[in-house]
């Protein structure tokens, strides 16, 4: 299984979850776990996804998610789980 971590942060607006999840579904990327909160007007979401059925290169997926976020005024980051773990290890 190829797992990745997707984070979305920014001002809350209508359709953030819908746009990100639609892209993931269209790309055959399965959401394994999801957490989202809104603190006042700020949106924060973290997902763990399975990319093993996705036929698109990881770099392209990450770039397309960044572009989707830019269009909504939020920051979307996608990292492979291994790299995420190494970056956040104390």
mmCIF file of C-alpha atoms in Angstrom, residues 13-49:
data_model
loop_
_atom_site.group_PDB
_atom_site.id
_atom_site.type_symbol
_atom_site.label_atom_id
_atom_site.label_comp_id
_atom_site.label_asym_id
_atom_site.label_seq_id
_atom_site.Cartn_x
_atom_site.Cartn_y
_atom_site.Cartn_z
ATOM 1 C CA UNK A 13 -15.158 28.420 2.291
ATOM 2 C CA UNK A 14 -17.911 26.353 0.717
ATOM 3 C CA UNK A 15 -16.769 23.227 -1.132
ATOM 4 C CA UNK A 16 -13.257 22.620 0.195
ATOM 5 C CA UNK A 17 -13.925 19.012 1.204
ATOM 6 C CA UNK A 18 -16.036 18.365 -1.898
ATOM 7 C CA UNK A 19 -13.365 19.576 -4.334
ATOM 8 C CA UNK A 20 -10.503 17.699 -2.686
ATOM 9 C CA UNK A 21 -12.509 14.472 -2.261
ATOM 10 C CA UNK A 22 -13.864 14.620 -5.821
ATOM 11 C CA UNK A 23 -10.305 14.861 -7.146
ATOM 12 C CA UNK A 24 -9.238 11.927 -4.970
ATOM 13 C CA UNK A 25 -12.171 9.761 -6.082
ATOM 14 C CA UNK A 26 -11.578 10.600 -9.758
ATOM 15 C CA UNK A 27 -7.918 9.604 -9.278
ATOM 16 C CA UNK A 28 -8.765 6.272 -7.573
ATOM 17 C CA UNK A 29 -7.218 7.469 -4.298
ATOM 18 C CA UNK A 30 -8.955 5.971 -1.267
ATOM 19 C CA UNK A 31 -9.374 7.954 1.959
ATOM 20 C CA UNK A 32 -8.335 5.755 4.893
ATOM 21 C CA UNK A 33 -8.743 8.317 7.666
ATOM 22 C CA UNK A 34 -9.872 11.938 7.790
ATOM 23 C CA UNK A 35 -10.050 14.626 10.431
ATOM 24 C CA UNK A 36 -11.249 18.169 9.923
ATOM 25 C CA UNK A 37 -11.912 21.095 12.202
ATOM 26 C CA UNK A 38 -12.973 24.677 11.846
ATOM 27 C CA UNK A 39 -11.712 27.112 14.457
ATOM 28 C CA UNK A 40 -13.606 30.362 14.042
ATOM 29 C CA UNK A 41 -13.234 30.940 10.283
ATOM 30 C CA UNK A 42 -10.109 28.793 9.778
ATOM 31 C CA UNK A 43 -10.358 25.344 8.189
ATOM 32 C CA UNK A 44 -7.910 22.516 8.925
ATOM 33 C CA UNK A 45 -8.101 18.997 7.466
ATOM 34 C CA UNK A 46 -5.728 16.048 7.538
ATOM 35 C CA UNK A 47 -6.211 12.842 5.548
ATOM 36 C CA UNK A 48 -4.370 9.572 5.282
ATOM 37 C CA UNK A 49 -4.934 8.136 1.814
#
